[in-house]
Short mmCIF file of C-alpha atoms and ligand atoms in Angstrom, two decimals:
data_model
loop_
_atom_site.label_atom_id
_atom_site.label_comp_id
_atom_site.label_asym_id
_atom_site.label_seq_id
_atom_site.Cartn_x
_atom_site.Cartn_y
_atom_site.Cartn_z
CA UNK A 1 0.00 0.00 0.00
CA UNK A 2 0.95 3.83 -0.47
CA UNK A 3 -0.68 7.19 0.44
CA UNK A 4 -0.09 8.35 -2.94
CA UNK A 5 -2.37 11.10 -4.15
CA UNK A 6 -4.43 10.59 -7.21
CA UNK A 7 -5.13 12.93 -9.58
CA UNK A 8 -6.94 12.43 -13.08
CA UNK A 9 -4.70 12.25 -16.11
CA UNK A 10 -4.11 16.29 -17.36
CA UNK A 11 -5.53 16.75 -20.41
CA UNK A 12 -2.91 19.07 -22.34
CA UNK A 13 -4.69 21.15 -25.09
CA UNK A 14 -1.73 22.61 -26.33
CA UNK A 15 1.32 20.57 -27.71
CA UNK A 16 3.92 20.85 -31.07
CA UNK A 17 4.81 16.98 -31.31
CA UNK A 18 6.48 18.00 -34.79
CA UNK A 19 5.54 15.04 -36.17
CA UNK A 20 5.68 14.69 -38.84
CA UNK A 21 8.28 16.71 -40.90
CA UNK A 22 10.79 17.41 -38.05
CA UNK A 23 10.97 14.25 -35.92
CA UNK A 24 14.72 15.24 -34.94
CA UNK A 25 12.89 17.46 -32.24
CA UNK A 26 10.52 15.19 -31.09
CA UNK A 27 8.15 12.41 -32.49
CA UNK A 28 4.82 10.78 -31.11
CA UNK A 29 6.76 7.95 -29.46
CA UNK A 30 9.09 10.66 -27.35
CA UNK A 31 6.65 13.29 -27.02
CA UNK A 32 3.79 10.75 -25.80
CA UNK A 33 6.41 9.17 -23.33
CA UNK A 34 6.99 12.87 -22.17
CA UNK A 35 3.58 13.44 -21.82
CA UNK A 36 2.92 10.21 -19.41
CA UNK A 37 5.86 10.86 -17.19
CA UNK A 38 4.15 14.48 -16.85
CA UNK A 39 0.82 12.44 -15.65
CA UNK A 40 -0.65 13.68 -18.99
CA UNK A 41 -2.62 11.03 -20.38
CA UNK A 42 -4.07 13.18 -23.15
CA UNK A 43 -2.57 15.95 -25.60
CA UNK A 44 -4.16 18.03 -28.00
CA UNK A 45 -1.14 18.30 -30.82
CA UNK A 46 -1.12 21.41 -33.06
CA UNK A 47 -1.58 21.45 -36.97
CA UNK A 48 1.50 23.90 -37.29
CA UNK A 49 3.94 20.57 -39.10
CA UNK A 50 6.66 21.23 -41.13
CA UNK A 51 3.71 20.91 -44.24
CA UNK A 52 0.74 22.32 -42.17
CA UNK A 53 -2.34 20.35 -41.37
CA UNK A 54 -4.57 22.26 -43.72
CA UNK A 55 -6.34 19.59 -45.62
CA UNK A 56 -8.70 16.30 -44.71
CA UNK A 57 -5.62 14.54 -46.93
CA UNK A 58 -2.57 15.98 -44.78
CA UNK A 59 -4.67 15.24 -41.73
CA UNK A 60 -5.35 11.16 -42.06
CA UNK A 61 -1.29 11.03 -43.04
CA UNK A 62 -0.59 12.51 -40.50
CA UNK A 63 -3.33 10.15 -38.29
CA UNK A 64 -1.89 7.65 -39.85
CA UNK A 65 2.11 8.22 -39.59
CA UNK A 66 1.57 8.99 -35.65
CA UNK A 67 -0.98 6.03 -34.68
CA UNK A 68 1.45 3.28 -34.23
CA UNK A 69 3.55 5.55 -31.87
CA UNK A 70 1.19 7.40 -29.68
CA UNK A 71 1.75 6.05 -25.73
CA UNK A 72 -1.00 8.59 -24.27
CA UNK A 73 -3.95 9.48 -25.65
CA UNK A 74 -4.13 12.16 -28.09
CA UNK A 75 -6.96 14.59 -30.44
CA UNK A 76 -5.48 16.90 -33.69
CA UNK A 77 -6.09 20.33 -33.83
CA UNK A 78 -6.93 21.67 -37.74
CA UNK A 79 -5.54 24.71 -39.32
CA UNK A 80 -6.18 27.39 -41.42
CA UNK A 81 -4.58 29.84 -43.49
CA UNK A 82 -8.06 30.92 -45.15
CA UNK A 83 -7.72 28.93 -48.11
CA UNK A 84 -8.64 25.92 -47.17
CA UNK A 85 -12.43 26.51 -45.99
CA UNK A 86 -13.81 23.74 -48.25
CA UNK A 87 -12.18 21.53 -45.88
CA UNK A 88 -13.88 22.83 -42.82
CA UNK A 89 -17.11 20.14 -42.83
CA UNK A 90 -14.89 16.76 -42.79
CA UNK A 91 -12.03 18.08 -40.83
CA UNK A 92 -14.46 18.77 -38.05
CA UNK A 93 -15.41 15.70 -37.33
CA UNK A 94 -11.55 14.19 -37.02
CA UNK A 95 -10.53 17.06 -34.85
CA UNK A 96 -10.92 18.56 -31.31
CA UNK A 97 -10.59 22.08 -32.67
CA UNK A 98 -9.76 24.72 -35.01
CA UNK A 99 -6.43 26.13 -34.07
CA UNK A 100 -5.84 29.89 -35.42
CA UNK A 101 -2.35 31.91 -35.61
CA UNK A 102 -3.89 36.21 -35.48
CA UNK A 103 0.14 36.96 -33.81
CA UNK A 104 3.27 35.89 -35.47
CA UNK A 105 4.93 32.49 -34.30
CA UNK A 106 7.15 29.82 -35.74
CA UNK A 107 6.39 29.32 -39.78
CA UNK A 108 4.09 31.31 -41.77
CA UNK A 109 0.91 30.52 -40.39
CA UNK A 110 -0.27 33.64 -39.78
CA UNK A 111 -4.12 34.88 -41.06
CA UNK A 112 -4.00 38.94 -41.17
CA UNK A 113 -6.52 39.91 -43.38
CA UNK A 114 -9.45 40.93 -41.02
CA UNK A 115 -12.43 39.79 -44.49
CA UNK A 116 -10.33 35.98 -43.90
CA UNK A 117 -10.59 35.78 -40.25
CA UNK A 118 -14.36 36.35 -40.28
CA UNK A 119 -14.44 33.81 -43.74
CA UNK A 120 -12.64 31.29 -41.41
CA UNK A 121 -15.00 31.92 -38.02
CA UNK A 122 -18.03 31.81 -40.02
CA UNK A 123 -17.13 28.67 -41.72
CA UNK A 124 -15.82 26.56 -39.01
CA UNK A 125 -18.62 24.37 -37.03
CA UNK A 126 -20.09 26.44 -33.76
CA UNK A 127 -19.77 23.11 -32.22
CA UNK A 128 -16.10 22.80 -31.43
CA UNK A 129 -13.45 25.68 -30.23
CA UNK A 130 -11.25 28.31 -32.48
CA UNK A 131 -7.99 28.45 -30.91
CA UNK A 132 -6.09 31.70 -31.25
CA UNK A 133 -2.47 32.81 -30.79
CA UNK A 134 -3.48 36.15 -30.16
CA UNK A 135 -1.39 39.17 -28.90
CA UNK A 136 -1.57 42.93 -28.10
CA UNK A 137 -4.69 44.48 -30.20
CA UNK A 138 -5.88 40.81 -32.29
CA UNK A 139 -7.17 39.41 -28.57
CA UNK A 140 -9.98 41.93 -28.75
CA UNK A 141 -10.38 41.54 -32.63
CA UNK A 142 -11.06 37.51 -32.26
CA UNK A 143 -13.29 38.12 -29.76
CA UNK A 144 -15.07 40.67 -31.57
CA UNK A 145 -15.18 38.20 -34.71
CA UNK A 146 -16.20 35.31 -32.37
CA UNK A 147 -19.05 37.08 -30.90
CA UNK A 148 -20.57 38.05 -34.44
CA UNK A 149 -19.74 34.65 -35.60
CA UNK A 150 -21.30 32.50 -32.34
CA UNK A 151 -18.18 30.81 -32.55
CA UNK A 152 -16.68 28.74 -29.31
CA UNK A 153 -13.37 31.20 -28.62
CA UNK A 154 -10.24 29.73 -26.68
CA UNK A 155 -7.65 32.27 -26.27
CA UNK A 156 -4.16 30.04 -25.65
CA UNK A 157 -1.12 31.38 -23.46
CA UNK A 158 -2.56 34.32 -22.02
CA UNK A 159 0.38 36.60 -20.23
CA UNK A 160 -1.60 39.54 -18.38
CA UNK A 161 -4.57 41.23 -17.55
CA UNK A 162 -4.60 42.81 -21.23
CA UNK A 163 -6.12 39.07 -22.42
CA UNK A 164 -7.93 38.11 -19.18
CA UNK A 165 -9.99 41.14 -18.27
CA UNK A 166 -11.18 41.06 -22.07
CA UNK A 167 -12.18 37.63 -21.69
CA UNK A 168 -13.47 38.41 -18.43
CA UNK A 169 -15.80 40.87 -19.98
CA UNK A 170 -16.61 38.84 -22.98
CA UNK A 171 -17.64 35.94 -20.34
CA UNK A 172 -20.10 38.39 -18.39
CA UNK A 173 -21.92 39.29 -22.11
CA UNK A 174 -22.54 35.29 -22.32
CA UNK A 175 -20.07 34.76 -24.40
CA UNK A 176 -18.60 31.00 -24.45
CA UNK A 177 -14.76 31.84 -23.70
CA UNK A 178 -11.94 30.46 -22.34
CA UNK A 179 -8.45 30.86 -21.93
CA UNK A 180 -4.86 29.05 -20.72
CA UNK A 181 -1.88 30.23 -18.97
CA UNK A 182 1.20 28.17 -20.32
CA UNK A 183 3.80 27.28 -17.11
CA UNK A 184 6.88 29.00 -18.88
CA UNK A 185 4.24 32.14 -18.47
CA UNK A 186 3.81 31.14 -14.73
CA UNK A 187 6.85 30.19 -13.32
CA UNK A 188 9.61 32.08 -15.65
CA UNK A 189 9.82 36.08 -16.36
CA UNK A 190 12.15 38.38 -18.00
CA UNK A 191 14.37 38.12 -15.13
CA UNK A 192 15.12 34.28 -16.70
CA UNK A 193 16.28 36.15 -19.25
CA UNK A 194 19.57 36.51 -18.56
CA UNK A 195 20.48 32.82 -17.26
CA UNK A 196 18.69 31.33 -20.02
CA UNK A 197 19.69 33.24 -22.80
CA UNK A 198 18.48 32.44 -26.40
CA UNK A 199 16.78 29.04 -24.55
CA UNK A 200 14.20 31.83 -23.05
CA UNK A 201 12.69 32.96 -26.32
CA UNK A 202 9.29 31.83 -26.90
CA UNK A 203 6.15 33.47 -28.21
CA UNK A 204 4.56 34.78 -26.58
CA UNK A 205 7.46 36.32 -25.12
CA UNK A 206 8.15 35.58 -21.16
CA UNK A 207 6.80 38.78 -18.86
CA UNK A 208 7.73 40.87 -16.31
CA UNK A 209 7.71 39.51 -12.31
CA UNK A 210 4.38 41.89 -12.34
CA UNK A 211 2.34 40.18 -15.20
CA UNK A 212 3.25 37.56 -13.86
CA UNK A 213 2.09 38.08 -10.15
CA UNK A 214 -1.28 39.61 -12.61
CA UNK A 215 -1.47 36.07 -13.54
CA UNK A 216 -1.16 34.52 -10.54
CA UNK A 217 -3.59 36.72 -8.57
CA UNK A 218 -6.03 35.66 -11.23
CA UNK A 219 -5.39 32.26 -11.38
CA UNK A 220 -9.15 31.64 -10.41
CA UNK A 221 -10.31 33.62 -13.51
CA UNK A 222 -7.51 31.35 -15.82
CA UNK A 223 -9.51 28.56 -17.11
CA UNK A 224 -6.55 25.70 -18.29
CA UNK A 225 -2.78 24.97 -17.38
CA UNK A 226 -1.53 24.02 -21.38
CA UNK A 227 2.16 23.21 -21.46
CA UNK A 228 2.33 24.56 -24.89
CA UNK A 229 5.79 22.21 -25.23
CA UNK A 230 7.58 23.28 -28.14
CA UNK A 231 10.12 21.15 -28.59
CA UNK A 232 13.67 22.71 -30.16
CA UNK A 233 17.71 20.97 -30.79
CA UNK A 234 20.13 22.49 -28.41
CA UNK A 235 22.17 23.59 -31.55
CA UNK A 236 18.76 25.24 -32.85
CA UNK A 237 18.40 27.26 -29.47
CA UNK A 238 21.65 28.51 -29.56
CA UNK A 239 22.31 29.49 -33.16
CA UNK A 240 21.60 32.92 -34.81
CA UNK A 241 18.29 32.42 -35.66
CA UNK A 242 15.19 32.35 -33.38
CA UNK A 243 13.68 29.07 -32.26
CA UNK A 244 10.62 30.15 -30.20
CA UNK A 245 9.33 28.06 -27.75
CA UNK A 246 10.44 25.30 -25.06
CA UNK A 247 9.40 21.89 -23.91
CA UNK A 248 7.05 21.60 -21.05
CA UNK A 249 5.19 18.12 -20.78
CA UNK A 250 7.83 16.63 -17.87
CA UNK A 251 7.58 19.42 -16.13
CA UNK A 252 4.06 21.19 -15.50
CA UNK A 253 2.62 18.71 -12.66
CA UNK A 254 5.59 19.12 -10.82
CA UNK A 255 5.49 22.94 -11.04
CA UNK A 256 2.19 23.22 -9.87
CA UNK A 257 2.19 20.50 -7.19
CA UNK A 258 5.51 22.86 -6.20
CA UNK A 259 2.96 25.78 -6.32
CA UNK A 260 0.42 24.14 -4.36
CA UNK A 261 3.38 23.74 -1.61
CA UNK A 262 4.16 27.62 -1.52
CA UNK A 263 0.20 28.45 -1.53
CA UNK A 264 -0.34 29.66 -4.36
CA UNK A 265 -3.23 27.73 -5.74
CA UNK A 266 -5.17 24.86 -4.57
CA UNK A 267 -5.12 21.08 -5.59
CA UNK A 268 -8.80 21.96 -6.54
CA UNK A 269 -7.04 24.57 -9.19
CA UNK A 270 -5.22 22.04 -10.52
CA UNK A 271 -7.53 19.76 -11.10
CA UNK A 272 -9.92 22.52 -12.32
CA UNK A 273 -7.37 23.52 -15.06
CA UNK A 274 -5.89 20.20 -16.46
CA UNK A 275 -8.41 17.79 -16.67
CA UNK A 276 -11.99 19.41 -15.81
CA UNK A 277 -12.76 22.72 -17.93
CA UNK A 278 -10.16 20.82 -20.54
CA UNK A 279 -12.96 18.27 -20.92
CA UNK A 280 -15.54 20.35 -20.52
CA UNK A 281 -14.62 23.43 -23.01
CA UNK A 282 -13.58 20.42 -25.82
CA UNK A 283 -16.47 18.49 -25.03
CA UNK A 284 -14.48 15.31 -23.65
CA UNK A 285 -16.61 12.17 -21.91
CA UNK A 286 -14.70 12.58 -18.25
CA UNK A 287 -12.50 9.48 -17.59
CA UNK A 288 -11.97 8.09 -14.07
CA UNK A 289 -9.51 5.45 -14.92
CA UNK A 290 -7.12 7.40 -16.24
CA UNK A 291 -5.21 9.05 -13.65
CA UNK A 292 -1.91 10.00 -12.19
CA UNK A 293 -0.50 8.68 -8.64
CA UNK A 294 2.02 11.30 -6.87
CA UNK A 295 3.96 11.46 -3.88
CA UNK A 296 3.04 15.23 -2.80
CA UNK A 297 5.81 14.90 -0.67
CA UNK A 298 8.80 14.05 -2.58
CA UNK A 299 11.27 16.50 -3.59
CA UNK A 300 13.82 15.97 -6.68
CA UNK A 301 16.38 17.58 -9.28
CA UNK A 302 14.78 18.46 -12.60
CA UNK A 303 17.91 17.35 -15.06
CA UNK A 304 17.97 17.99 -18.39
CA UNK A 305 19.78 14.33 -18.73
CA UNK A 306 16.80 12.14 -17.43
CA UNK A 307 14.03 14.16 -19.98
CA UNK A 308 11.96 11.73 -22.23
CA UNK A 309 11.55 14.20 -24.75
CA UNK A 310 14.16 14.20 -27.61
CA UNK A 311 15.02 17.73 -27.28
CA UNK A 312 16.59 17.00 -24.00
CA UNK A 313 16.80 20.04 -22.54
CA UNK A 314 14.57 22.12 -20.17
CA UNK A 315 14.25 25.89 -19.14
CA UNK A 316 13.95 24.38 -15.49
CA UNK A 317 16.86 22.04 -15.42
CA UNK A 318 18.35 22.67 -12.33
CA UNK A 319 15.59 23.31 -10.06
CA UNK A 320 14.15 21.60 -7.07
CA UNK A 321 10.26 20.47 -7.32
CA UNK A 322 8.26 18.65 -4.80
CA UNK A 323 5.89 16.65 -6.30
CA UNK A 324 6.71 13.56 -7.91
CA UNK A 325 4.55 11.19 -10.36
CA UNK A 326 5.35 8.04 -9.39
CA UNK A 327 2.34 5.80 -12.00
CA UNK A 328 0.00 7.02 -14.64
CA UNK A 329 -2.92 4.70 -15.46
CA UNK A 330 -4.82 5.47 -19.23
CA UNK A 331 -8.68 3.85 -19.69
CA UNK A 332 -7.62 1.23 -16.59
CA UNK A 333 -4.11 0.15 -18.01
CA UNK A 334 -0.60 0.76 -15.46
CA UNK A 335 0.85 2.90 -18.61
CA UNK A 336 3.94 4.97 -16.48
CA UNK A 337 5.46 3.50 -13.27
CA UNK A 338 9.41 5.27 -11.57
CA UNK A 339 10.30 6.38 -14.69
CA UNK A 340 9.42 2.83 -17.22
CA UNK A 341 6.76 3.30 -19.73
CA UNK A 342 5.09 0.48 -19.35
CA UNK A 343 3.14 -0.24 -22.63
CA UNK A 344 3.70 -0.63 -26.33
CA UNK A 345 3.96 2.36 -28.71
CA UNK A 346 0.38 2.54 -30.43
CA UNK A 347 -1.62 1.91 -27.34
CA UNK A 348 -2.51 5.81 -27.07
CA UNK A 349 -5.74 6.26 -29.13
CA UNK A 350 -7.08 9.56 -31.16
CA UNK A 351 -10.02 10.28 -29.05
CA UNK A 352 -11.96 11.31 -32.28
ZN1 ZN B 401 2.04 26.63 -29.53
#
């Protein structure tokens, strides 16, 4: 017997498992493994591949390519760079969302033109969530463009009260909106900046010890925890050109368990963020045999040596969490047990 606390599995709704096109970051077999050590037994993986997810085609290859290598359960996320809204009606049904880039990131995603955005909102089913990178002046536009639309409007890695009082307000006119803080966001500022160098950019960029204490102080009003694990090489971090982002999956339990130890949100939060309002806002049947089993108590080393995913580096390596997964069960099955994955590659399932 052990006192281990149980938790259900996290649901993350916002992952880059970069595959496929650029499985030297990370694949579905390392970036699943990742996710179950992190006592996630379900990720939501973006549609921004090296060749974007844009079609019903590029979608079942990439179903396909990833099936036989998924450990943890896992949904797709469609894109759209406003040609594609033919493809709208069948890529609805294979997908957990519509995921939209209004702010520059990574690749040339990005939808400008104000006549597109609306083409894209009105198109897309009211039944499932529009994601949005949005920064700066496009959080108010997508809500304004959900609203007329009656779309479902998830705003991803909010950093500051400009996103959440919007949403706030949006919320109070009825509106069905939702947002999620990203731990880099929580638990790193600009004062990383200078320890972590060119390992600290990420988009949106990392914010000042006040937005971030914003965030914090809010953390009731902050609907999901979403790792947003964006896997980069070492050698890609460090050369001349920006790499944003950072990996995440191994490390967001911890963090927040370590949280919940310094008071600063409740187990109840935790639980809210990652696995309740993730099933709720994506419309998930809620799952008690999948869950994670943690010794509250137990302090370690976060080392960028013993990461699962094959980027093998972390922006916390070298810091002390307490709050360590010890097994991870999926639908009934002993998946994750002191660092052994414990099942075959392909036993993670799309959940549409
Ligand atoms: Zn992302």
């Amino acid at each position: 017997m052990n006192d281990y606390l149980r938790i259900p599995g996290l649901i993350d709704i916002h992952v880059h498992l970069r595959d496929p096109g650029q499985t030297d970051k990370e694949d579905f077999n390392t970036g699943t493994a990742a996710a179950l050590k992190g006592g996630i037994t379900t990720i939501f993986d973006m549609p921004n591949n090296l060749e974007p997810v844009f079609s019903v085609e590029k979608l079942s290859e990439k179903s396909k390519i990833v099936s036989n290598k998924a450990l943890c359960d896992y949904g797709f996320f469609f894109g759209s760079d406003g040609e594609n809204l033919a493809e709208f009606e069948k890529a609805a049904g294979k997908t957990i969302g519509l995921k939209l880039y209004l702010s520059d990131t990574t690749g040339k995603y990005t939808v400008t033109d104000e006549s597109q955005i609306y083409k894209i909102f009105k198109k897309w089913t009211k039944k499932k969530p529009v994601v949005v990178h949005a920064e700066n002046e496009k959080v108010g536009l997508a809500i304004k463009i959900a609203y007329d639309c009656g779309n479902i409007l998830h705003i991803t890695h909010i950093t500051g009260e400009n996103e959440l009082a919007q949403i706030m307000d949006a919320k109070k006119m009825g509106m069905k909106i939702s947002s999620d803080a990203t731990p880099h966001h929580l638990f790193l500022s600009l004062e990383d900046k200078e320890r972590l160098g060119k390992y600290a950019e990420v988009k949106p960029p990392l914010v000042s010890k006040r937005n971030q204490a914003y965030l914090w102080n809010h953390i009731s009003d902050i609907d999901c925890i979403a790792s947003d694990h964006a896997p980069h090489m070492k050698k890609e971090k460090e050369s001349e050109i920006s790499y944003y982002g950072m990996p995440g999956l191994e490390t967001m339990l911890p963090l927040l368990i370590t949280a919940f130890h310094d008071g600063k949100l409740t187990f109840e939060d935790i639980i809210r963020m990652t696995s309740h309002n993730p099933s709720k806002i994506f419309n998930l049947k809620r799952d008690d045999s999948s869950y994670a089993e943690i010794n509250s108590e137990e302090e370690y080393l976060i080392e960028n040596e013993t990461l699962f995913t094959k980027c093998k580096w972390s922006p916390f390596a070298g810091w002390y969490v307490k709050g360590k997964i010890k097994r991870v069960f999926l639908r009934g099955t002993r998946v994750y047990e002191d660092g052994k994955i414990l099942v075959r590659p392909g036993f993670g399932k799309n959940i549409k």
